[in-house]
Amino acid sequence: MKDRIRPFYLAVFFLFAGMTMPVAGELAHGFVYLRDVVPDIRQDMRYASRNNFMRKRLPGYRAAECVLTEVAAKALGRVQNAAVEAGYSLVVFDCYRPQSAVDAMVAWVRTGGGTDPAYFPKVTQDRLIDQGYIGAKSSHARGSTVDVALDVLAGVDDLSRPFAACTRRDRDTGDFGTPFDCFDPASQTSSQAVPRRAQALRRTLVKLMQRGKFQNYPGEWWHFTLQGEPFPNRSFDFPIERR
């Protein structure tokens, strides 16, 4: 009997305290689910799975959903429209990243370790922060940064060539020369270590993202931040949950 009555008293407590009951999937003000704004962008949310350099789901990623500030999501929608017209479609790997996930990455680096041919073939784990591949502060925690690639819609893209670095490749995307989260100099946007076709695809991605006012981080061909983002000096830590 007590268990049946308890929810009623909790609801009364929140009502008289001037509070609202927490709702699963509720976002911070100004944030949206990308799926609600641009449903045709494919989501391959790596940190909500074990398919990432830490080989485990990261804190705060309770669902494989791309969450962004509303202005960033709408801007990405304009990029998607331009991409489809050009024969491509966007694929997102990471969007808003809770600060708890950023902290987990930093703590993981500090545990030490060697190289990983799939993700960091030339730099040891304990040097990933020093080399600039992982930071204690991430623009992703501000909600207007996205990691993105292109899926080729017009014709068939040849994925038979081996990547220039990292012993893996991203499925159902064009050949960018390195996969997402390949911590290697070959992942620098303007790297000439990758095949010319990959260089050209990187330039295409940059041009498309620029149409939506997204600026590329030169160290990673996949990393873009919205210019004039609404929360330039604030990091968030609310969890990503399923709606």
PDB file of C-alpha atoms in Angstrom:
ATOM      1  CA  MET A   1       0.000   0.000   0.000  1.00  0.00           C
ATOM      2  CA  LYS A   2       2.815   2.419   0.878  1.00  0.00           C
ATOM      3  CA  ASP A   3       4.460   1.902  -2.537  1.00  0.00           C
ATOM      4  CA  ARG A   4       1.173   2.742  -4.266  1.00  0.00           C
ATOM      5  CA  ILE A   5       0.657   5.915  -2.288  1.00  0.00           C
ATOM      6  CA  ARG A   6       4.211   7.273  -2.531  1.00  0.00           C
ATOM      7  CA  PRO A   7       3.982   8.577  -6.182  1.00  0.00           C
ATOM      8  CA  PHE A   8       0.870  10.580  -5.214  1.00  0.00           C
ATOM      9  CA  TYR A   9       2.642  12.301  -2.327  1.00  0.00           C
ATOM     10  CA  LEU A  10       5.699  12.988  -4.505  1.00  0.00           C
ATOM     11  CA  ALA A  11       3.506  14.671  -7.102  1.00  0.00           C
ATOM     12  CA  VAL A  12       1.839  16.787  -4.416  1.00  0.00           C
ATOM     13  CA  PHE A  13       5.244  17.757  -3.034  1.00  0.00           C
ATOM     14  CA  PHE A  14       6.499  18.977  -6.418  1.00  0.00           C
ATOM     15  CA  LEU A  15       3.235  20.840  -7.024  1.00  0.00           C
ATOM     16  CA  PHE A  16       3.303  22.781  -3.771  1.00  0.00           C
ATOM     17  CA  ALA A  17       7.023  23.373  -3.971  1.00  0.00           C
ATOM     18  CA  GLY A  18       6.463  25.202  -7.248  1.00  0.00           C
ATOM     19  CA  MET A  19       8.486  22.609  -9.134  1.00  0.00           C
ATOM     20  CA  THR A  20       7.785  20.331 -12.066  1.00  0.00           C
ATOM     21  CA  MET A  21       8.329  16.604 -12.152  1.00  0.00           C
ATOM     22  CA  PRO A  22      11.464  15.656 -14.165  1.00  0.00           C
ATOM     23  CA  VAL A  23      10.718  14.456 -17.670  1.00  0.00           C
ATOM     24  CA  ALA A  24      12.902  11.864 -19.421  1.00  0.00           C
ATOM     25  CA  GLY A  25      14.580  13.320 -22.475  1.00  0.00           C
ATOM     26  CA  GLU A  26      14.054  16.939 -21.394  1.00  0.00           C
ATOM     27  CA  LEU A  27      16.806  19.185 -22.737  1.00  0.00           C
ATOM     28  CA  ALA A  28      18.388  22.385 -21.511  1.00  0.00           C
ATOM     29  CA  HIS A  29      16.718  25.543 -22.800  1.00  0.00           C
ATOM     30  CA  GLY A  30      17.744  26.305 -26.375  1.00  0.00           C
ATOM     31  CA  PHE A  31      18.614  22.698 -27.265  1.00  0.00           C
ATOM     32  CA  VAL A  32      16.791  20.301 -29.600  1.00  0.00           C
ATOM     33  CA  TYR A  33      17.046  16.771 -30.928  1.00  0.00           C
ATOM     34  CA  LEU A  34      18.478  16.949 -34.445  1.00  0.00           C
ATOM     35  CA  ARG A  35      16.051  14.230 -35.507  1.00  0.00           C
ATOM     36  CA  ASP A  36      13.153  16.624 -34.830  1.00  0.00           C
ATOM     37  CA  VAL A  37      14.653  19.326 -37.041  1.00  0.00           C
ATOM     38  CA  VAL A  38      16.439  17.432 -39.833  1.00  0.00           C
ATOM     39  CA  PRO A  39      15.278  13.795 -39.757  1.00  0.00           C
ATOM     40  CA  ASP A  40      17.095  12.782 -42.950  1.00  0.00           C
ATOM     41  CA  ILE A  41      20.596  13.290 -41.518  1.00  0.00           C
ATOM     42  CA  ARG A  42      21.995   9.882 -40.593  1.00  0.00           C
ATOM     43  CA  GLN A  43      23.233   9.546 -37.026  1.00  0.00           C
ATOM     44  CA  ASP A  44      26.118   7.262 -36.096  1.00  0.00           C
ATOM     45  CA  MET A  45      26.639   8.336 -32.505  1.00  0.00           C
ATOM     46  CA  ARG A  46      29.912   6.681 -31.549  1.00  0.00           C
ATOM     47  CA  TYR A  47      30.175   7.677 -27.893  1.00  0.00           C
ATOM     48  CA  ALA A  48      26.790   6.145 -27.098  1.00  0.00           C
ATOM     49  CA  SER A  49      28.289   2.748 -27.985  1.00  0.00           C
ATOM     50  CA  ARG A  50      31.550   0.832 -27.665  1.00  0.00           C
ATOM     51  CA  ASN A  51      32.548   1.855 -31.188  1.00  0.00           C
ATOM     52  CA  ASN A  52      34.992   4.565 -30.100  1.00  0.00           C
ATOM     53  CA  PHE A  53      38.598   4.994 -28.967  1.00  0.00           C
ATOM     54  CA  MET A  54      37.711   4.265 -25.316  1.00  0.00           C
ATOM     55  CA  ARG A  55      35.855   1.073 -26.329  1.00  0.00           C
ATOM     56  CA  LYS A  56      32.920   1.841 -24.027  1.00  0.00           C
ATOM     57  CA  ARG A  57      29.842   4.044 -23.755  1.00  0.00           C
ATOM     58  CA  LEU A  58      30.802   7.415 -22.313  1.00  0.00           C
ATOM     59  CA  PRO A  59      29.092   9.084 -19.323  1.00  0.00           C
ATOM     60  CA  GLY A  60      26.064  11.173 -20.234  1.00  0.00           C
ATOM     61  CA  TYR A  61      25.327   9.263 -23.454  1.00  0.00           C
ATOM     62  CA  ARG A  62      22.209   7.394 -22.360  1.00  0.00           C
ATOM     63  CA  ALA A  63      20.823   7.365 -25.900  1.00  0.00           C
ATOM     64  CA  ALA A  64      22.288   7.452 -29.407  1.00  0.00           C
ATOM     65  CA  GLU A  65      20.774  10.838 -30.243  1.00  0.00           C
ATOM     66  CA  CYS A  66      22.341  13.952 -31.728  1.00  0.00           C
ATOM     67  CA  VAL A  67      21.468  16.953 -29.564  1.00  0.00           C
ATOM     68  CA  LEU A  68      22.400  20.498 -30.615  1.00  0.00           C
ATOM     69  CA  THR A  69      21.438  24.069 -29.893  1.00  0.00           C
ATOM     70  CA  GLU A  70      18.397  24.956 -31.939  1.00  0.00           C
ATOM     71  CA  VAL A  71      20.280  27.484 -34.054  1.00  0.00           C
ATOM     72  CA  ALA A  72      23.016  24.922 -34.836  1.00  0.00           C
ATOM     73  CA  ALA A  73      20.464  22.267 -35.770  1.00  0.00           C
ATOM     74  CA  LYS A  74      18.672  24.638 -38.153  1.00  0.00           C
ATOM     75  CA  ALA A  75      21.992  25.701 -39.668  1.00  0.00           C
ATOM     76  CA  LEU A  76      22.900  22.055 -40.180  1.00  0.00           C
ATOM     77  CA  GLY A  77      19.566  21.624 -41.938  1.00  0.00           C
ATOM     78  CA  ARG A  78      20.594  24.255 -44.481  1.00  0.00           C
ATOM     79  CA  VAL A  79      23.860  22.390 -45.006  1.00  0.00           C
ATOM     80  CA  GLN A  80      21.972  19.150 -45.540  1.00  0.00           C
ATOM     81  CA  ASN A  81      19.781  20.756 -48.209  1.00  0.00           C
ATOM     82  CA  ALA A  82      22.867  21.982 -50.067  1.00  0.00           C
ATOM     83  CA  ALA A  83      24.577  18.593 -49.658  1.00  0.00           C
ATOM     84  CA  VAL A  84      21.634  16.672 -51.119  1.00  0.00           C
ATOM     85  CA  GLU A  85      21.537  19.023 -54.088  1.00  0.00           C
ATOM     86  CA  ALA A  86      25.217  18.223 -54.664  1.00  0.00           C
ATOM     87  CA  GLY A  87      24.664  14.460 -54.415  1.00  0.00           C
ATOM     88  CA  TYR A  88      25.634  13.921 -50.772  1.00  0.00           C
ATOM     89  CA  SER A  89      24.054  13.524 -47.352  1.00  0.00           C
ATOM     90  CA  LEU A  90      25.458  14.374 -43.949  1.00  0.00           C
ATOM     91  CA  VAL A  91      26.406  11.736 -41.392  1.00  0.00           C
ATOM     92  CA  VAL A  92      26.963  12.890 -37.796  1.00  0.00           C
ATOM     93  CA  PHE A  93      29.236  11.071 -35.330  1.00  0.00           C
ATOM     94  CA  ASP A  94      28.985  13.422 -32.344  1.00  0.00           C
ATOM     95  CA  CYS A  95      27.093  16.596 -31.471  1.00  0.00           C
ATOM     96  CA  TYR A  96      26.538  18.018 -27.990  1.00  0.00           C
ATOM     97  CA  ARG A  97      28.905  16.239 -25.598  1.00  0.00           C
ATOM     98  CA  PRO A  98      28.210  16.350 -21.844  1.00  0.00           C
ATOM     99  CA  GLN A  99      31.084  17.733 -19.796  1.00  0.00           C
ATOM    100  CA  SER A 100      31.113  14.493 -17.811  1.00  0.00           C
ATOM    101  CA  ALA A 101      32.086  12.681 -21.031  1.00  0.00           C
ATOM    102  CA  VAL A 102      34.859  15.200 -21.659  1.00  0.00           C
ATOM    103  CA  ASP A 103      36.137  14.623 -18.125  1.00  0.00           C
ATOM    104  CA  ALA A 104      36.029  10.856 -18.674  1.00  0.00           C
ATOM    105  CA  MET A 105      38.177  11.214 -21.789  1.00  0.00           C
ATOM    106  CA  VAL A 106      40.790  13.228 -19.898  1.00  0.00           C
ATOM    107  CA  ALA A 107      40.839  10.739 -17.009  1.00  0.00           C
ATOM    108  CA  TRP A 108      41.234   7.876 -19.478  1.00  0.00           C
ATOM    109  CA  VAL A 109      44.238   9.527 -21.144  1.00  0.00           C
ATOM    110  CA  ARG A 110      45.914   9.944 -17.765  1.00  0.00           C
ATOM    111  CA  THR A 111      45.696   6.205 -17.084  1.00  0.00           C
ATOM    112  CA  GLY A 112      48.501   5.811 -19.607  1.00  0.00           C
ATOM    113  CA  GLY A 113      48.857   3.159 -22.259  1.00  0.00           C
ATOM    114  CA  GLY A 114      50.474   2.533 -25.601  1.00  0.00           C
ATOM    115  CA  THR A 115      49.371   3.106 -29.158  1.00  0.00           C
ATOM    116  CA  ASP A 116      46.245   1.742 -30.825  1.00  0.00           C
ATOM    117  CA  PRO A 117      46.490   1.027 -34.578  1.00  0.00           C
ATOM    118  CA  ALA A 118      42.756   1.601 -34.975  1.00  0.00           C
ATOM    119  CA  TYR A 119      42.669   5.074 -33.402  1.00  0.00           C
ATOM    120  CA  PHE A 120      46.116   6.452 -32.500  1.00  0.00           C
ATOM    121  CA  PRO A 121      48.807   4.475 -34.324  1.00  0.00           C
ATOM    122  CA  LYS A 122      51.717   6.866 -33.733  1.00  0.00           C
ATOM    123  CA  VAL A 123      50.927   8.617 -30.435  1.00  0.00           C
ATOM    124  CA  THR A 124      50.720   6.821 -27.103  1.00  0.00           C
ATOM    125  CA  GLN A 125      47.535   7.147 -25.066  1.00  0.00           C
ATOM    126  CA  ASP A 126      49.162   9.254 -22.362  1.00  0.00           C
ATOM    127  CA  ARG A 127      50.283  11.822 -24.966  1.00  0.00           C
ATOM    128  CA  LEU A 128      46.904  12.437 -26.626  1.00  0.00           C
ATOM    129  CA  ILE A 129      46.260  15.576 -24.566  1.00  0.00           C
ATOM    130  CA  ASP A 130      49.767  16.956 -25.066  1.00  0.00           C
ATOM    131  CA  GLN A 131      49.458  16.427 -28.824  1.00  0.00           C
ATOM    132  CA  GLY A 132      46.114  18.260 -28.943  1.00  0.00           C
ATOM    133  CA  TYR A 133      43.877  15.340 -29.859  1.00  0.00           C
ATOM    134  CA  ILE A 134      41.863  15.458 -26.610  1.00  0.00           C
ATOM    135  CA  GLY A 135      41.202  18.518 -24.454  1.00  0.00           C
ATOM    136  CA  ALA A 136      39.984  19.170 -20.915  1.00  0.00           C
ATOM    137  CA  LYS A 137      37.532  21.635 -22.454  1.00  0.00           C
ATOM    138  CA  SER A 138      35.622  20.808 -25.604  1.00  0.00           C
ATOM    139  CA  SER A 139      33.523  23.014 -27.864  1.00  0.00           C
ATOM    140  CA  HIS A 140      31.126  20.056 -28.073  1.00  0.00           C
ATOM    141  CA  ALA A 141      30.018  20.782 -24.495  1.00  0.00           C
ATOM    142  CA  ARG A 142      28.733  24.174 -25.680  1.00  0.00           C
ATOM    143  CA  GLY A 143      26.226  22.446 -27.957  1.00  0.00           C
ATOM    144  CA  SER A 144      27.010  23.998 -31.348  1.00  0.00           C
ATOM    145  CA  THR A 145      29.848  21.759 -32.525  1.00  0.00           C
ATOM    146  CA  VAL A 146      29.355  18.680 -34.671  1.00  0.00           C
ATOM    147  CA  ASP A 147      31.573  15.887 -35.983  1.00  0.00           C
ATOM    148  CA  VAL A 148      30.356  15.076 -39.478  1.00  0.00           C
ATOM    149  CA  ALA A 149      31.144  13.296 -42.747  1.00  0.00           C
ATOM    150  CA  LEU A 150      29.453  12.881 -46.122  1.00  0.00           C
ATOM    151  CA  ASP A 151      27.602   9.910 -47.531  1.00  0.00           C
ATOM    152  CA  VAL A 152      27.820   9.848 -51.316  1.00  0.00           C
ATOM    153  CA  LEU A 153      24.371   9.643 -52.930  1.00  0.00           C
ATOM    154  CA  ALA A 154      25.276  10.312 -56.555  1.00  0.00           C
ATOM    155  CA  GLY A 155      26.982   7.199 -57.891  1.00  0.00           C
ATOM    156  CA  VAL A 156      29.066   4.721 -55.927  1.00  0.00           C
ATOM    157  CA  ASP A 157      32.096   5.894 -53.985  1.00  0.00           C
ATOM    158  CA  ASP A 158      35.086   3.570 -54.128  1.00  0.00           C
ATOM    159  CA  LEU A 159      35.995   2.520 -50.581  1.00  0.00           C
ATOM    160  CA  SER A 160      38.414  -0.208 -51.656  1.00  0.00           C
ATOM    161  CA  ARG A 161      41.554   1.878 -51.056  1.00  0.00           C
ATOM    162  CA  PRO A 162      43.176   1.499 -47.635  1.00  0.00           C
ATOM    163  CA  PHE A 163      43.104   4.563 -45.432  1.00  0.00           C
ATOM    164  CA  ALA A 164      46.320   6.533 -44.976  1.00  0.00           C
ATOM    165  CA  ALA A 165      46.279   5.947 -41.203  1.00  0.00           C
ATOM    166  CA  CYS A 166      44.320   3.939 -38.617  1.00  0.00           C
ATOM    167  CA  THR A 167      43.367   0.337 -39.383  1.00  0.00           C
ATOM    168  CA  ARG A 168      39.621   0.835 -39.768  1.00  0.00           C
ATOM    169  CA  ARG A 169      37.173   2.795 -41.898  1.00  0.00           C
ATOM    170  CA  ASP A 170      33.760   4.331 -41.542  1.00  0.00           C
ATOM    171  CA  ARG A 171      30.973   2.456 -43.251  1.00  0.00           C
ATOM    172  CA  ASP A 172      28.566   4.223 -45.591  1.00  0.00           C
ATOM    173  CA  THR A 173      30.592   7.410 -45.922  1.00  0.00           C
ATOM    174  CA  GLY A 174      32.837   8.764 -48.622  1.00  0.00           C
ATOM    175  CA  ASP A 175      36.579   8.118 -48.488  1.00  0.00           C
ATOM    176  CA  PHE A 176      38.105  10.946 -46.437  1.00  0.00           C
ATOM    177  CA  GLY A 177      41.506   9.305 -46.252  1.00  0.00           C
ATOM    178  CA  THR A 178      41.197   8.638 -42.519  1.00  0.00           C
ATOM    179  CA  PRO A 179      38.189   7.616 -40.453  1.00  0.00           C
ATOM    180  CA  PHE A 180      36.524   9.742 -37.774  1.00  0.00           C
ATOM    181  CA  ASP A 181      38.598  10.002 -34.582  1.00  0.00           C
ATOM    182  CA  CYS A 182      41.815   8.900 -36.222  1.00  0.00           C
ATOM    183  CA  PHE A 183      44.319  10.737 -34.029  1.00  0.00           C
ATOM    184  CA  ASP A 184      47.044  11.187 -36.599  1.00  0.00           C
ATOM    185  CA  PRO A 185      48.509  14.084 -38.644  1.00  0.00           C
ATOM    186  CA  ALA A 186      46.839  12.595 -41.724  1.00  0.00           C
ATOM    187  CA  SER A 187      43.493  13.687 -40.248  1.00  0.00           C
ATOM    188  CA  GLN A 188      44.408  17.346 -40.497  1.00  0.00           C
ATOM    189  CA  THR A 189      41.955  18.890 -42.946  1.00  0.00           C
ATOM    190  CA  SER A 190      44.595  20.051 -45.424  1.00  0.00           C
ATOM    191  CA  SER A 191      46.835  16.968 -45.128  1.00  0.00           C
ATOM    192  CA  GLN A 192      48.319  15.867 -48.425  1.00  0.00           C
ATOM    193  CA  ALA A 193      49.237  12.456 -47.013  1.00  0.00           C
ATOM    194  CA  VAL A 194      45.841  11.119 -48.090  1.00  0.00           C
ATOM    195  CA  PRO A 195      44.789  10.382 -51.698  1.00  0.00           C
ATOM    196  CA  ARG A 196      43.751  13.335 -53.872  1.00  0.00           C
ATOM    197  CA  ARG A 197      40.186  12.100 -54.025  1.00  0.00           C
ATOM    198  CA  ALA A 198      40.016  12.209 -50.224  1.00  0.00           C
ATOM    199  CA  GLN A 199      41.505  15.702 -50.229  1.00  0.00           C
ATOM    200  CA  ALA A 200      38.835  16.828 -52.681  1.00  0.00           C
ATOM    201  CA  LEU A 201      36.043  15.328 -50.556  1.00  0.00           C
ATOM    202  CA  ARG A 202      37.357  17.129 -47.493  1.00  0.00           C
ATOM    203  CA  ARG A 203      37.286  20.417 -49.390  1.00  0.00           C
ATOM    204  CA  THR A 204      33.721  19.685 -50.476  1.00  0.00           C
ATOM    205  CA  LEU A 205      32.663  19.046 -46.874  1.00  0.00           C
ATOM    206  CA  VAL A 206      34.286  22.287 -45.703  1.00  0.00           C
ATOM    207  CA  LYS A 207      32.548  24.303 -48.428  1.00  0.00           C
ATOM    208  CA  LEU A 208      29.163  22.763 -47.645  1.00  0.00           C
ATOM    209  CA  MET A 209      29.535  23.393 -43.921  1.00  0.00           C
ATOM    210  CA  GLN A 210      30.603  26.974 -44.565  1.00  0.00           C
ATOM    211  CA  ARG A 211      27.200  27.567 -46.188  1.00  0.00           C
ATOM    212  CA  GLY A 212      25.666  26.961 -42.778  1.00  0.00           C
ATOM    213  CA  LYS A 213      28.256  29.231 -41.099  1.00  0.00           C
ATOM    214  CA  PHE A 214      30.184  26.314 -39.584  1.00  0.00           C
ATOM    215  CA  GLN A 215      33.940  26.753 -39.229  1.00  0.00           C
ATOM    216  CA  ASN A 216      36.303  23.793 -39.485  1.00  0.00           C
ATOM    217  CA  TYR A 217      38.942  22.954 -36.905  1.00  0.00           C
ATOM    218  CA  PRO A 218      42.069  22.435 -39.083  1.00  0.00           C
ATOM    219  CA  GLY A 219      43.347  19.551 -36.961  1.00  0.00           C
ATOM    220  CA  GLU A 220      40.328  17.333 -37.707  1.00  0.00           C
ATOM    221  CA  TRP A 221      38.567  17.247 -41.068  1.00  0.00           C
ATOM    222  CA  TRP A 222      35.293  16.171 -39.371  1.00  0.00           C
ATOM    223  CA  HIS A 223      35.088  18.869 -36.659  1.00  0.00           C
ATOM    224  CA  PHE A 224      32.958  22.019 -37.180  1.00  0.00           C
ATOM    225  CA  THR A 225      31.650  24.756 -34.867  1.00  0.00           C
ATOM    226  CA  LEU A 226      28.860  27.205 -35.628  1.00  0.00           C
ATOM    227  CA  GLN A 227      30.052  30.779 -35.937  1.00  0.00           C
ATOM    228  CA  GLY A 228      28.167  33.071 -33.559  1.00  0.00           C
ATOM    229  CA  GLU A 229      27.175  30.110 -31.353  1.00  0.00           C
ATOM    230  CA  PRO A 230      24.669  31.020 -28.609  1.00  0.00           C
ATOM    231  CA  PHE A 231      26.712  29.724 -25.637  1.00  0.00           C
ATOM    232  CA  PRO A 232      30.356  30.553 -26.452  1.00  0.00           C
ATOM    233  CA  ASN A 233      31.489  30.624 -22.815  1.00  0.00           C
ATOM    234  CA  ARG A 234      29.366  27.918 -21.221  1.00  0.00           C
ATOM    235  CA  SER A 235      29.758  24.150 -20.955  1.00  0.00           C
ATOM    236  CA  PHE A 236      26.721  21.938 -20.294  1.00  0.00           C
ATOM    237  CA  ASP A 237      26.444  18.594 -18.544  1.00  0.00           C
ATOM    238  CA  PHE A 238      22.848  17.431 -18.909  1.00  0.00           C
ATOM    239  CA  PRO A 239      22.566  13.801 -20.105  1.00  0.00           C
ATOM    240  CA  ILE A 240      21.478  12.744 -23.571  1.00  0.00           C
ATOM    241  CA  GLU A 241      18.387  10.604 -23.078  1.00  0.00           C
ATOM    242  CA  ARG A 242      15.884   8.933 -25.348  1.00  0.00           C
ATOM    243  CA  ARG A 243      12.706  10.898 -25.914  1.00  0.00           C
TER     244      ARG A 243
END
